[in-house]
Each structure stands twice: as structure tokens, then as C-alpha cells.
XYZ file of N, CA and C in Angstrom:
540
model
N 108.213 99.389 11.358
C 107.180 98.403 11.512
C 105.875 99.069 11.941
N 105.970 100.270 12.906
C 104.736 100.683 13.337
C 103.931 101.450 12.025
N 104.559 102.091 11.391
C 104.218 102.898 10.173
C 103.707 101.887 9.091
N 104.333 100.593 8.777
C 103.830 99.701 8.041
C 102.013 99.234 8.678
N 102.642 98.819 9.983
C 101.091 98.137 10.265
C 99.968 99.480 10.302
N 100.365 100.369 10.871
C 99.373 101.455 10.206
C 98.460 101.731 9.177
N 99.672 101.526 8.000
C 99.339 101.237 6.868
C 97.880 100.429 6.759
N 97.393 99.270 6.887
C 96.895 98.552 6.747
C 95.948 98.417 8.278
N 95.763 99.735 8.817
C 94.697 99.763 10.054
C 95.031 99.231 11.742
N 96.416 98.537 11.147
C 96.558 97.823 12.524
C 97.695 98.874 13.669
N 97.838 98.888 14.970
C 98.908 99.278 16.223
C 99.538 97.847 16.512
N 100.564 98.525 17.116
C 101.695 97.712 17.449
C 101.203 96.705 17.994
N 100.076 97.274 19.242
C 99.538 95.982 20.437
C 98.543 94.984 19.626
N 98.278 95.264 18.381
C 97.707 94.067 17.453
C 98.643 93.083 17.140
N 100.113 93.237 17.509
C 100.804 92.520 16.528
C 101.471 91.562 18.404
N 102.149 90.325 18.309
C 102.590 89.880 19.150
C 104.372 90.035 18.295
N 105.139 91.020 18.794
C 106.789 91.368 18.447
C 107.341 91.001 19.624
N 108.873 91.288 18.593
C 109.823 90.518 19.651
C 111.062 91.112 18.734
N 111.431 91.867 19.651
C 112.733 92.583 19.637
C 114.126 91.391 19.455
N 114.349 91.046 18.524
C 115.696 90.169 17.838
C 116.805 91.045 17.217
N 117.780 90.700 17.452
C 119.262 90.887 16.148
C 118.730 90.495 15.510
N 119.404 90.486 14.714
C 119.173 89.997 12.772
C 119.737 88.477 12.912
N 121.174 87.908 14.018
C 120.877 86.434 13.490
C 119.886 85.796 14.378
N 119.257 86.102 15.554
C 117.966 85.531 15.857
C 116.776 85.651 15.013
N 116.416 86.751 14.339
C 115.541 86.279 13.388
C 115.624 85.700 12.347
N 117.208 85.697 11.614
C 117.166 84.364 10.695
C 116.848 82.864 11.314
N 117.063 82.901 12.615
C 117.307 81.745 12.810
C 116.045 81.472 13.275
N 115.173 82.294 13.615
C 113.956 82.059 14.382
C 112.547 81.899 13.441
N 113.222 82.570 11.950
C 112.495 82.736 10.551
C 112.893 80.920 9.887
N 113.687 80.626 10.057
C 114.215 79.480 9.645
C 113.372 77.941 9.858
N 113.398 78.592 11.835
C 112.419 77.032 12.492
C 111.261 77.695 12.813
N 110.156 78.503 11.710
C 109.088 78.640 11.544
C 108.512 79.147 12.842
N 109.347 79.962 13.818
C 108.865 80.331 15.486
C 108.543 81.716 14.949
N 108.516 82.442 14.009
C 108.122 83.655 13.576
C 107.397 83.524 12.218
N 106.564 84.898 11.792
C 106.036 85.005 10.845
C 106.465 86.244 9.977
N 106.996 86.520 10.245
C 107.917 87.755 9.689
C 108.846 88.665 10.553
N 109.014 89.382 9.737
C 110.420 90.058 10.377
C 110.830 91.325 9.759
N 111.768 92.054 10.533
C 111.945 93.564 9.959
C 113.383 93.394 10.060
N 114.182 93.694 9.205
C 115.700 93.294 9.004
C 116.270 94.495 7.844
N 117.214 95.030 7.806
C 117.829 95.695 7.079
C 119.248 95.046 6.365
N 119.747 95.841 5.338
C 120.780 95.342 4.957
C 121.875 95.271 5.331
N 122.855 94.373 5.505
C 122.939 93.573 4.466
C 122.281 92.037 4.917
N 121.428 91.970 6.176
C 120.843 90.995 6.237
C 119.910 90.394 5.577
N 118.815 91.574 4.746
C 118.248 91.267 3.720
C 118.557 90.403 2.831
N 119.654 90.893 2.322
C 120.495 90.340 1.194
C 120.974 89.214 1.056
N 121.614 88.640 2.019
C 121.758 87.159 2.638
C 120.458 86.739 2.825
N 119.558 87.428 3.359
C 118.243 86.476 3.521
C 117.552 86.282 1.916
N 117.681 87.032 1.456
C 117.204 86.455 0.056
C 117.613 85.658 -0.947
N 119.381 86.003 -0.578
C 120.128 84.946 -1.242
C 119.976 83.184 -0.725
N 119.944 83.147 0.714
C 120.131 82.129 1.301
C 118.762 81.019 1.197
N 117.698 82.148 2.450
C 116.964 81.821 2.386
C 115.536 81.740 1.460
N 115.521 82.467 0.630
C 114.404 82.989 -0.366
C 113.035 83.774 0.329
N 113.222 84.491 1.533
C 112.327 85.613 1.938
C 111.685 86.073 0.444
N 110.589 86.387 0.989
C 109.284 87.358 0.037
C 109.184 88.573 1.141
N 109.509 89.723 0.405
C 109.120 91.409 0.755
C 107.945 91.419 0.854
N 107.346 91.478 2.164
C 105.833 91.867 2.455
C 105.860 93.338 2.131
N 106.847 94.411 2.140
C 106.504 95.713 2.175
C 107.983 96.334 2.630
N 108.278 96.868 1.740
C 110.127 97.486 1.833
C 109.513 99.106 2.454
N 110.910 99.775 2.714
C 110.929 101.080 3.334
C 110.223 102.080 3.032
N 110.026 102.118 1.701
C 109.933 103.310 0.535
C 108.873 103.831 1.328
N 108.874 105.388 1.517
C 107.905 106.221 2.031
C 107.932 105.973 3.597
N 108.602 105.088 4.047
C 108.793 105.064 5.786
C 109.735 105.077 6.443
N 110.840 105.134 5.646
C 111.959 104.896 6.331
C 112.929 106.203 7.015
N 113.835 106.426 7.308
C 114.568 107.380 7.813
C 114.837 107.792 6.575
N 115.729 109.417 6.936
C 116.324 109.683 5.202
C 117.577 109.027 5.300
N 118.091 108.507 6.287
C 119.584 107.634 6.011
C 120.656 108.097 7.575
N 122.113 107.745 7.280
C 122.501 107.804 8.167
C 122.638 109.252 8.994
N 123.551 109.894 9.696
C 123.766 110.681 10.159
C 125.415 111.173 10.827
N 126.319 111.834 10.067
C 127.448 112.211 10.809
C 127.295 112.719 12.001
N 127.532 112.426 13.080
C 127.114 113.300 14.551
C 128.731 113.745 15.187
N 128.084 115.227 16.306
C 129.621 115.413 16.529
C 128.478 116.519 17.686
N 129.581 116.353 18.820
C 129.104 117.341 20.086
C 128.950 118.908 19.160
N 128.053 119.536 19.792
C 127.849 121.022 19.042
C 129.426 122.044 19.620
N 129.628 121.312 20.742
C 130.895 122.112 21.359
C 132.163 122.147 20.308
N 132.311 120.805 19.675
C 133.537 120.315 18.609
C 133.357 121.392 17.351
N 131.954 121.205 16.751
C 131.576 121.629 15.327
C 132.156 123.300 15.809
N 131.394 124.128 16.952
C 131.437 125.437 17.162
C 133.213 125.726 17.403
N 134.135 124.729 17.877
C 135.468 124.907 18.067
C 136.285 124.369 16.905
N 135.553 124.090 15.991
C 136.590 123.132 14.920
C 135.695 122.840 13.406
N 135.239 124.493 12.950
C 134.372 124.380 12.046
C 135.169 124.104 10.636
N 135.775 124.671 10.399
C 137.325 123.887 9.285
C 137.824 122.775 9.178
N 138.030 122.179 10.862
C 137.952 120.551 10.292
C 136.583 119.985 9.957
N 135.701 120.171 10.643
C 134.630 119.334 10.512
C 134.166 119.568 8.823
N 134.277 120.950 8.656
C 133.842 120.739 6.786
C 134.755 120.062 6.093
N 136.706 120.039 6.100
C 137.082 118.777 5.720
C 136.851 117.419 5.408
N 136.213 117.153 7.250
C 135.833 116.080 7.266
C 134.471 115.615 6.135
N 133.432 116.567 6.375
C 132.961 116.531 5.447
C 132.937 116.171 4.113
N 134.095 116.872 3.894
C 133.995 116.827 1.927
C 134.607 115.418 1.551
N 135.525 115.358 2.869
C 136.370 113.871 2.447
C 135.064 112.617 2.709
N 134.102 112.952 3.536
C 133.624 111.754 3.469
C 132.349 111.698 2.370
N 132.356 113.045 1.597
C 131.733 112.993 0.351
C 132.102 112.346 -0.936
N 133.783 112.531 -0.577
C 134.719 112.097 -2.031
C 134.631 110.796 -1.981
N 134.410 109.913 -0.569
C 134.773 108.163 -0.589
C 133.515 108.317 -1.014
N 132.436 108.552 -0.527
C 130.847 108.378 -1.235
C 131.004 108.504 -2.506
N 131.404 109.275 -3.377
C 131.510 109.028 -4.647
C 132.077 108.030 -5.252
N 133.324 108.043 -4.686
C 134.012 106.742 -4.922
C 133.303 105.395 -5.042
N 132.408 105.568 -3.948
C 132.152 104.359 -3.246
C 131.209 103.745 -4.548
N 130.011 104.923 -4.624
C 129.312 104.475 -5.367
C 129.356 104.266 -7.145
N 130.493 104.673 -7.507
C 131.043 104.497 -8.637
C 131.596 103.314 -8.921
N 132.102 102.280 -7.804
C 132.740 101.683 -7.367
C 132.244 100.514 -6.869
N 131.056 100.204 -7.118
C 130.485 99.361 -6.161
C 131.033 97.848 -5.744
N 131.745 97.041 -6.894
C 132.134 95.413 -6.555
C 133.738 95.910 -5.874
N 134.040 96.678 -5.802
C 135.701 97.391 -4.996
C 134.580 97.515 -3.502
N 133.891 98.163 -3.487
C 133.340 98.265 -1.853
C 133.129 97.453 -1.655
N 132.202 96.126 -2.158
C 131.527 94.903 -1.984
C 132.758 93.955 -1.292
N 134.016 93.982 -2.042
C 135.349 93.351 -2.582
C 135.858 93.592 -0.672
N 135.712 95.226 -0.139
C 136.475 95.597 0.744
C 135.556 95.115 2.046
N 134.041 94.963 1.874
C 133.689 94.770 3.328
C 133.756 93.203 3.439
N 133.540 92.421 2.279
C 133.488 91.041 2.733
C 134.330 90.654 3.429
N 136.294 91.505 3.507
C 136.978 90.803 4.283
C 136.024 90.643 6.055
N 135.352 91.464 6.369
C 134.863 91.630 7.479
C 133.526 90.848 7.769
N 133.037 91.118 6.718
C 131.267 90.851 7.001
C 131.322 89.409 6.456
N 132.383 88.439 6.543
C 131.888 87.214 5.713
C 130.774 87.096 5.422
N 130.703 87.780 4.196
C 129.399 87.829 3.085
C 130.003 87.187 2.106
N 129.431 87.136 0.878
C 130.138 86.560 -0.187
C 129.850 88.196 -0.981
N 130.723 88.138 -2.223
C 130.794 88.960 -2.852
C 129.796 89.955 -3.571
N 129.200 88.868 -4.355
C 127.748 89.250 -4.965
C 126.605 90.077 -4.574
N 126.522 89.134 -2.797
C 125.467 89.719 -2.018
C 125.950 91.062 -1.283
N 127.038 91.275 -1.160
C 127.283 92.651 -0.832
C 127.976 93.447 -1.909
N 127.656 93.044 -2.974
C 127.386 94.139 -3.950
C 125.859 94.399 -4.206
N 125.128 93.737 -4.089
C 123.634 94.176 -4.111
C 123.655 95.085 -2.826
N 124.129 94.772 -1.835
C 124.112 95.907 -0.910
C 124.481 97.383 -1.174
N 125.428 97.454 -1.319
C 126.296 98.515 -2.013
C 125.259 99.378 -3.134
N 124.909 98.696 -3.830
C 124.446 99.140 -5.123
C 122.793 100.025 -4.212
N 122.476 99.356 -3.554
C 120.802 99.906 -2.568
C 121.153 100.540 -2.017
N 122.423 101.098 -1.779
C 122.498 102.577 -0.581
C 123.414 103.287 -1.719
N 123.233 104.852 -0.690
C 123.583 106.166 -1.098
C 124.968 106.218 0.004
N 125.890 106.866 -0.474
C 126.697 106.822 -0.074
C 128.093 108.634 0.283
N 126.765 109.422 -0.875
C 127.358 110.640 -1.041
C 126.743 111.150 0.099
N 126.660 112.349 0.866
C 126.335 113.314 1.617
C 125.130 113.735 1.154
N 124.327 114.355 1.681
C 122.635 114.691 1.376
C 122.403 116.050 2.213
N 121.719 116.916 1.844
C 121.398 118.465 2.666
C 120.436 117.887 3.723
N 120.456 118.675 4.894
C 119.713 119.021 5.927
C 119.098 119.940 5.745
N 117.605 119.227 4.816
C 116.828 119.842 4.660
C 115.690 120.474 5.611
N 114.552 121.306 5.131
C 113.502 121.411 6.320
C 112.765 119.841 6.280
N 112.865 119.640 5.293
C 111.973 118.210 4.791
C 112.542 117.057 6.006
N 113.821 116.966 6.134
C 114.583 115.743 6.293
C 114.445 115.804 7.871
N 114.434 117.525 8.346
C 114.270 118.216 9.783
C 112.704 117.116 9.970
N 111.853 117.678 9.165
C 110.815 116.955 9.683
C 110.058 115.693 9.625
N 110.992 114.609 8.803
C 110.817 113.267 9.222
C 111.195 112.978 10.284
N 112.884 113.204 10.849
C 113.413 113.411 11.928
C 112.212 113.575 12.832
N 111.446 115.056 13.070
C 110.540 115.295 13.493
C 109.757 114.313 13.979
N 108.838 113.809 12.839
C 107.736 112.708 12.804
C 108.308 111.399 13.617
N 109.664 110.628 13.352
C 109.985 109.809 13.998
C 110.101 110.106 15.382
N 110.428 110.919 15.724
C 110.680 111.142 17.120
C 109.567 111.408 17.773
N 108.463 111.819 17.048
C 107.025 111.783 17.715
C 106.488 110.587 17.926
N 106.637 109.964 17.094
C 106.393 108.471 16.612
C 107.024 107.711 17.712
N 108.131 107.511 18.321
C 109.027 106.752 19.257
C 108.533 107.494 20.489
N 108.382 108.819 20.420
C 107.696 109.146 22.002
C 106.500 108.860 22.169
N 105.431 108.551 21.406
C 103.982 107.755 21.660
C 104.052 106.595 21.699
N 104.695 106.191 21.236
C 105.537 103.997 21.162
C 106.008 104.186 22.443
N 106.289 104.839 23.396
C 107.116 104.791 24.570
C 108.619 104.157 24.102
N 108.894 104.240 23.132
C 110.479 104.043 22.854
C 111.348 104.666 23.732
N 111.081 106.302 23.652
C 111.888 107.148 24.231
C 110.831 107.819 25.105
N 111.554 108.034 26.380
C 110.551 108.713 27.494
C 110.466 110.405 27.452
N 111.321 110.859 26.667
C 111.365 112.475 26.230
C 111.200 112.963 25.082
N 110.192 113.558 25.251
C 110.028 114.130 23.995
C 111.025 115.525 23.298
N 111.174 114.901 21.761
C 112.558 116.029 21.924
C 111.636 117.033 20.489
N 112.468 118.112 20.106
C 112.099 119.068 19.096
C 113.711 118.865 18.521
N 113.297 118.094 17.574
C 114.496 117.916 16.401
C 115.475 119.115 16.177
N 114.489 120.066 16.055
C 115.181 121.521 15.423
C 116.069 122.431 16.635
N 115.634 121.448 18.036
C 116.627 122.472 18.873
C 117.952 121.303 18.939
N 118.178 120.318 18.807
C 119.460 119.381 18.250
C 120.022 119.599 17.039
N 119.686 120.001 16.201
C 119.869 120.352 14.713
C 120.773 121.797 14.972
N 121.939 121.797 13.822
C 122.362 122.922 13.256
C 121.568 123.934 13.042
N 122.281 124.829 13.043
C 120.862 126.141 12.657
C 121.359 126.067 10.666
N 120.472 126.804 9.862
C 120.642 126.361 8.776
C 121.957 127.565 8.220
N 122.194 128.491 9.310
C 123.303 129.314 9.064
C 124.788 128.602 9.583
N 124.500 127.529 10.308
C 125.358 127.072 10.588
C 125.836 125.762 9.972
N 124.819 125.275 9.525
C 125.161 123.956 8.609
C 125.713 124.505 7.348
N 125.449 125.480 6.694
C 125.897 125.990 5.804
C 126.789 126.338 5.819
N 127.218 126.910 6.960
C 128.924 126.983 6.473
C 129.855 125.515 7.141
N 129.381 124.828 7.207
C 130.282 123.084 7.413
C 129.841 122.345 6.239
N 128.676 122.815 5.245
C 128.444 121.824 4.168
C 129.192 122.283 2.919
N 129.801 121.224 2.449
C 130.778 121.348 1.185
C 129.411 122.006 0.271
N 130.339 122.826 -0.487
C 129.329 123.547 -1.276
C 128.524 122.930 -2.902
N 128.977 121.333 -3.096
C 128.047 120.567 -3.964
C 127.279 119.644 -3.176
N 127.013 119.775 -1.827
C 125.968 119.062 -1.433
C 124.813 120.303 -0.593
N 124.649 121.123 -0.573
C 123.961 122.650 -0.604
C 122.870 122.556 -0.400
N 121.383 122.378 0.397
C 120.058 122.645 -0.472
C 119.684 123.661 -1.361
């Protein structure tokens, strides 16, 4: 949101926010007590199905590069064979997954009472294979975390790259078709 209103000249303290879950802002989007909202999927998805939301301005160019496998550096440095296992296996369901998309859609609705459809549009908008830890990806990481320590999000300022793998070390835990 801060990167959006940027966009267009404005800071946060221009805007009057309000930190919601996703079903308070449907519900708060609903009885007209808000004027927009920042929501991810699969709430999107329901919100467009349900309610008919209009996209003032989607992620593209602001968003994170995606999720993140995390694991104490103590585990990875004691258990570098499993963790690239782990790895590759959670590359193979990513393939799966995304080859696959109304079978994933099919498997989360038991949970997410969604209906089918709408969490296959979900499915189908995310990546699901493994991605390199790039310098690039190091330094969005970067930028956000600069970004959240001037927002006063976070009261410490961190250097991405001393949390980060070294790139001799990610390399040997990254399956060797997801590589930079």
C-alpha cells in the first residue's frame, strides 16, 4: 500500500488506514465504512466473485518476489542433505501443483470453504515451483525492509544479506533445475 500511494505522490499519513483481516474488510467494504482495501488471495477472488470489487492497482512491480522456505541456519549447516531433499520434493508438488490446477483447487476447498472455481483462479495466479535467490530478489528483500524500517513497522533495521545464505551455500541446498 505504501509503494502504491507513492506511486501517485501521496505517504501513508495522507491516507486515514486501518489494519483489518481480510473478513473485516469484506465486511467493512460491504457496509460502505471503507473505501478500499488491500487484500490478497484467495480473498481477492471471493471478493470478485461475490462481491464485484474493481482493481484500483494490483501488485505488479510492488510486490514481494513470493513466499519463502525458512529454517534456523543451525538446521540447514547440520542437515544440508535433508534440507536439499526437502527442497526438490517441494519443487516436484510445485510442478505438480501447477500442472494441476482444478486437483489443487479440488484439494484446498475441503478447507478453505471456497467454492471450486474461485480457487482455481487462485491456483492458476500463483507460482508454485521454487525460484533462485537471486542478487535481484536479495534486493527487493532489501528495499522492503528499508521500507518497513522508515514506516516504523519494524524497529531494527536489518541487512538482508547478513540473514541470507551465502550464495556458496545456497547452492549447494538448491536442486540443480532451479539454479540462477
Amino acid at each position: 500500500m505504501v509503494k502504491a500511494l507513492e506511486e501517485v505522490g501521496l505517504k501513508l499519513s495522507d491516507v486515514k488506514y486501518l489494519n483489518l483481516i481480510s473478513p473485516e474488510t469484506r465486511a467493512a467494504f460491504i457496509r460502505n465504512s471503507i473505501d478500499a482495501g488491500v487484500i490478497s488471495d484467495p480473498q481477492l477472488a471471493e471478493f470478485q466473485r461475490t462481491v464485484g470489487v474493481r482493481i484500483l492497482r494490483d501488485g505488479k512491480g510492488i510486490t514481494t518476489q513470493g513466499g519463502y522456505w525458512l529454517a534456523a541456519r543451525s538446521f540447514v549447516k547440520e542437515n544440508p542433505e535433508l534440507v536439499k531433499i526437502i527442497l526438490e520434493e517441494v519443487n516436484n508438488v510445485g510442478k505438480w501443483a501447477e500442472a494441476n490446477p482444478r486437483d489443487v483447487a479440488e484439494i484446498i476447498a475441503r478447507d478453505a470453504k471456497l467454492d471450486i472455481p474461485t480457487l482455481e483462479k487462485v491456483v492458476k495466479r500463483r507460482r508454485y515451483t521454487l525460484r533462485p535467490i537471486s542478487g535481484e530478489i536479495l534486493s527487493g528483500q532489501q528495499k522492503i525492509s528499508d521500507l518497513f524500517y522508515e514506516q516504523k513497522f519494524i524497529t531494527k533495521k536489518i541487512n538482508v544479506k547478513d540473514v541470507a545464505l551465502s550464495p556458496e551455500e545456497y547452492t549447494a541446498l538448491t536442486p540443480p533445475e532451479i539454479k540462477p
